[in-house]
XYZ file of N, CA and C in Angstrom:
261
model
N -1.301 9.259 11.828
C -1.475 9.137 10.069
C -1.154 10.522 9.848
N -0.066 10.439 8.865
C 0.017 11.628 8.144
C -0.581 11.958 7.097
N -0.577 12.922 6.109
C -1.356 13.197 5.146
C -0.284 12.657 3.991
N 0.939 12.349 4.070
C 1.426 11.753 3.003
C 1.337 10.293 3.118
N 0.967 9.519 4.004
C 0.566 8.171 4.317
C -0.987 8.080 3.407
N -1.804 8.936 3.839
C -3.129 8.985 3.050
C -2.608 9.552 1.617
N -2.121 10.157 1.007
C -1.874 10.468 -0.153
C -1.098 9.393 -1.004
N -0.306 8.737 -0.338
C 0.043 7.350 -1.069
C -0.826 6.546 -1.035
N -1.750 6.194 -0.057
C -3.079 5.233 -0.129
C -3.904 5.528 -1.212
N -4.064 6.774 -1.138
C -4.807 6.929 -2.571
C -4.452 6.865 -3.620
N -3.359 7.184 -3.844
C -2.494 7.123 -5.271
C -2.670 5.671 -5.421
N -2.101 4.704 -4.327
C -2.431 3.170 -4.680
C -3.482 2.803 -5.098
N -4.668 3.184 -4.561
C -5.882 2.844 -4.848
C -6.474 3.056 -6.306
N -6.085 4.435 -6.230
C -6.491 4.674 -8.030
C -5.590 3.853 -8.845
N -4.401 3.538 -8.730
C -3.573 2.872 -9.443
C -4.412 1.347 -9.822
N -4.340 0.775 -8.664
C -5.161 -0.624 -8.579
C -6.592 -0.386 -9.376
N -7.401 0.630 -9.021
C -8.802 0.636 -9.670
C -8.289 0.639 -11.062
N -7.647 1.399 -11.432
C -7.470 1.683 -12.913
C -6.888 0.377 -13.824
N -6.107 -0.318 -13.162
C -5.751 -1.680 -13.487
C -6.705 -2.910 -13.702
N -7.114 -2.918 -12.128
C -8.229 -3.796 -12.517
C -9.746 -3.517 -13.055
N -9.949 -2.187 -13.056
C -11.186 -1.564 -13.626
C -11.188 -2.041 -15.308
N -9.564 -1.906 -15.837
C -9.473 -2.075 -17.165
C -9.758 -3.814 -17.283
N -9.152 -4.614 -16.676
C -9.369 -5.991 -16.651
C -10.354 -6.490 -16.545
N -11.485 -5.953 -15.720
C -12.708 -6.425 -15.455
C -13.887 -6.129 -16.545
N -13.105 -4.920 -17.319
C -13.770 -4.624 -18.582
C -13.659 -5.625 -19.614
N -12.514 -5.899 -19.582
C -12.306 -6.916 -21.062
C -12.714 -8.292 -20.456
N -12.405 -8.625 -19.287
C -12.240 -10.124 -18.707
C -13.322 -10.161 -17.988
N -14.666 -9.766 -17.545
C -15.537 -9.980 -16.256
C -15.250 -11.304 -15.699
N -14.991 -11.380 -14.002
C -15.115 -12.230 -13.593
C -16.834 -12.664 -13.417
N -17.584 -11.796 -13.374
C -19.224 -12.014 -13.349
C -19.583 -11.428 -14.369
N -20.053 -11.765 -15.554
C -20.543 -10.743 -16.617
C -21.717 -9.963 -16.492
N -22.710 -10.307 -15.496
C -23.593 -9.410 -15.249
C -23.524 -8.235 -14.127
N -22.489 -8.539 -13.565
C -22.067 -7.359 -12.381
C -21.709 -5.762 -12.720
N -22.663 -4.756 -12.435
C -22.180 -3.554 -12.490
C -20.781 -3.449 -12.234
N -19.920 -1.985 -12.355
C -18.808 -1.622 -12.200
C -18.747 -0.988 -11.094
N -19.689 -0.086 -10.901
C -19.704 0.820 -9.639
C -21.173 0.133 -8.818
N -21.011 -1.037 -8.037
C -21.702 -1.440 -7.128
C -21.944 -1.074 -5.692
N -23.019 -1.386 -5.226
C -23.314 -0.479 -3.915
C -22.178 -1.166 -2.768
N -21.565 -2.029 -2.897
C -20.354 -2.684 -2.104
C -19.070 -1.771 -2.274
N -18.920 -1.014 -3.060
C -17.736 -0.113 -3.424
C -17.052 0.265 -2.392
N -18.399 1.288 -1.428
C -17.732 1.629 -0.092
C -17.163 0.842 1.034
N -17.742 -0.418 0.737
C -17.346 -1.455 2.032
C -15.962 -2.003 1.396
N -15.762 -2.031 -0.171
C -14.232 -2.781 -0.513
C -13.445 -1.458 -0.244
N -13.482 -0.092 -0.389
C -12.565 0.830 -0.074
C -12.353 0.800 1.416
N -13.370 0.709 1.839
C -12.915 0.942 3.416
C -12.159 -0.402 3.847
N -12.154 -1.455 3.328
C -11.386 -2.485 3.770
C -9.938 -2.506 3.266
N -9.945 -1.726 1.976
C -8.404 -1.441 1.388
C -7.791 -0.397 2.191
N -8.331 0.712 2.630
C -7.697 1.534 3.445
C -7.362 1.480 4.596
N -8.266 0.470 5.245
C -7.945 -0.169 6.913
C -6.802 -0.976 6.674
N -7.035 -1.880 5.613
C -5.724 -2.744 5.638
C -4.419 -2.315 5.412
N -4.630 -0.957 4.222
C -3.310 -0.426 3.853
C -2.551 0.177 4.820
N -3.642 1.308 5.548
C -2.903 1.721 6.335
C -2.604 1.542 8.031
N -3.558 0.401 8.320
C -3.232 -0.118 9.485
C -1.919 -1.095 9.444
N -1.929 -2.038 8.497
C -0.816 -2.799 8.435
C 0.798 -2.283 8.384
N 0.238 -1.028 7.309
C 1.731 -0.289 7.106
C 2.216 0.258 8.353
N 1.124 0.947 9.523
C 1.858 1.548 10.657
C 2.252 0.289 11.378
N 1.558 -0.905 11.706
C 2.065 -2.346 12.402
C 3.269 -2.576 12.107
N 3.798 -2.481 10.678
C 4.890 -3.091 10.073
C 5.969 -1.985 10.341
N 5.767 -0.610 10.058
C 6.612 0.379 10.298
C 7.075 0.309 11.819
N 6.116 0.303 12.459
C 6.451 0.308 13.941
C 7.328 -0.984 14.310
N 6.780 -2.359 14.196
C 7.639 -3.332 14.201
C 9.183 -3.395 13.897
N 9.567 -2.957 12.619
C 10.593 -2.696 12.144
C 11.416 -1.919 12.835
N 10.748 -0.560 13.562
C 11.744 0.272 13.981
C 11.933 0.131 15.394
N 10.985 -1.284 16.127
C 11.393 -1.502 17.067
C 12.432 -2.480 17.236
N 12.407 -3.396 16.131
C 13.457 -4.239 16.087
C 14.518 -3.249 15.625
N 14.710 -2.282 14.984
C 15.942 -1.850 14.647
C 16.765 -1.238 16.045
N 15.749 -0.673 16.806
C 16.433 -0.080 18.086
C 16.763 -0.963 18.897
N 16.321 -2.151 19.287
C 16.389 -3.180 20.262
C 17.791 -4.157 19.536
N 17.820 -4.172 18.314
C 18.781 -4.701 17.891
C 19.951 -4.280 17.453
N 19.992 -2.625 17.497
C 21.106 -1.837 16.929
C 22.395 -2.169 17.810
N 22.242 -2.473 19.129
C 23.290 -2.522 20.149
C 23.778 -3.827 19.960
N 23.397 -4.631 19.262
C 24.000 -6.181 19.514
C 24.242 -6.245 18.041
N 23.979 -5.779 16.808
C 24.510 -5.683 15.641
C 25.711 -5.120 15.190
N 27.047 -5.441 14.702
C 28.074 -4.513 14.313
C 27.750 -3.872 12.976
N 27.909 -2.561 13.239
C 27.690 -1.809 11.991
C 26.106 -1.155 11.594
N 25.219 -1.462 12.611
C 23.927 -1.438 12.398
C 23.573 0.204 12.842
N 24.546 0.789 13.613
C 24.366 2.410 13.806
C 25.574 3.197 13.076
N 26.024 2.501 12.177
C 27.035 2.924 11.122
C 26.003 4.603 9.993
N 26.348 5.507 9.760
C 25.975 6.369 8.926
C 25.550 5.931 7.777
N 24.462 6.152 6.899
C 24.382 5.483 5.703
C 25.339 5.892 4.437
N 25.144 5.211 3.379
C 26.203 5.232 2.305
C 25.716 6.893 1.721
N 26.656 7.483 1.307
C 26.311 8.344 0.421
C 25.314 7.936 -0.667
N 24.565 8.955 -1.506
C 23.808 8.279 -2.492
C 25.002 8.033 -3.863
N 24.165 7.455 -4.601
C 25.071 7.186 -5.929
C 24.715 8.112 -7.055
N 25.511 9.064 -7.345
C 25.191 10.119 -8.523
C 25.461 9.858 -9.368
N 24.632 9.724 -10.425
C 24.774 9.017 -12.134
C 25.310 10.378 -12.998
N 24.798 11.078 -12.331
C 24.922 12.596 -13.112
C 26.259 13.174 -12.679
């Protein structure tokens, strides 16, 4: 796990917390529930576990498929196209 993946996960968590926190304030799913509840740590562990674990597994599976299919697909090993510069 790199620090870049962890920073991306933190930024994603902060963005989701901002959006869903605002939605919960205006339209609460359970009107009496506190915003910072004791289970917030469990929710954060679940989010980061899902985010980091499944991102790593998906990236690994795609890399595996690319390595093994590149020999059988025409043009799979070609160099990438140059970036489209608009300025």
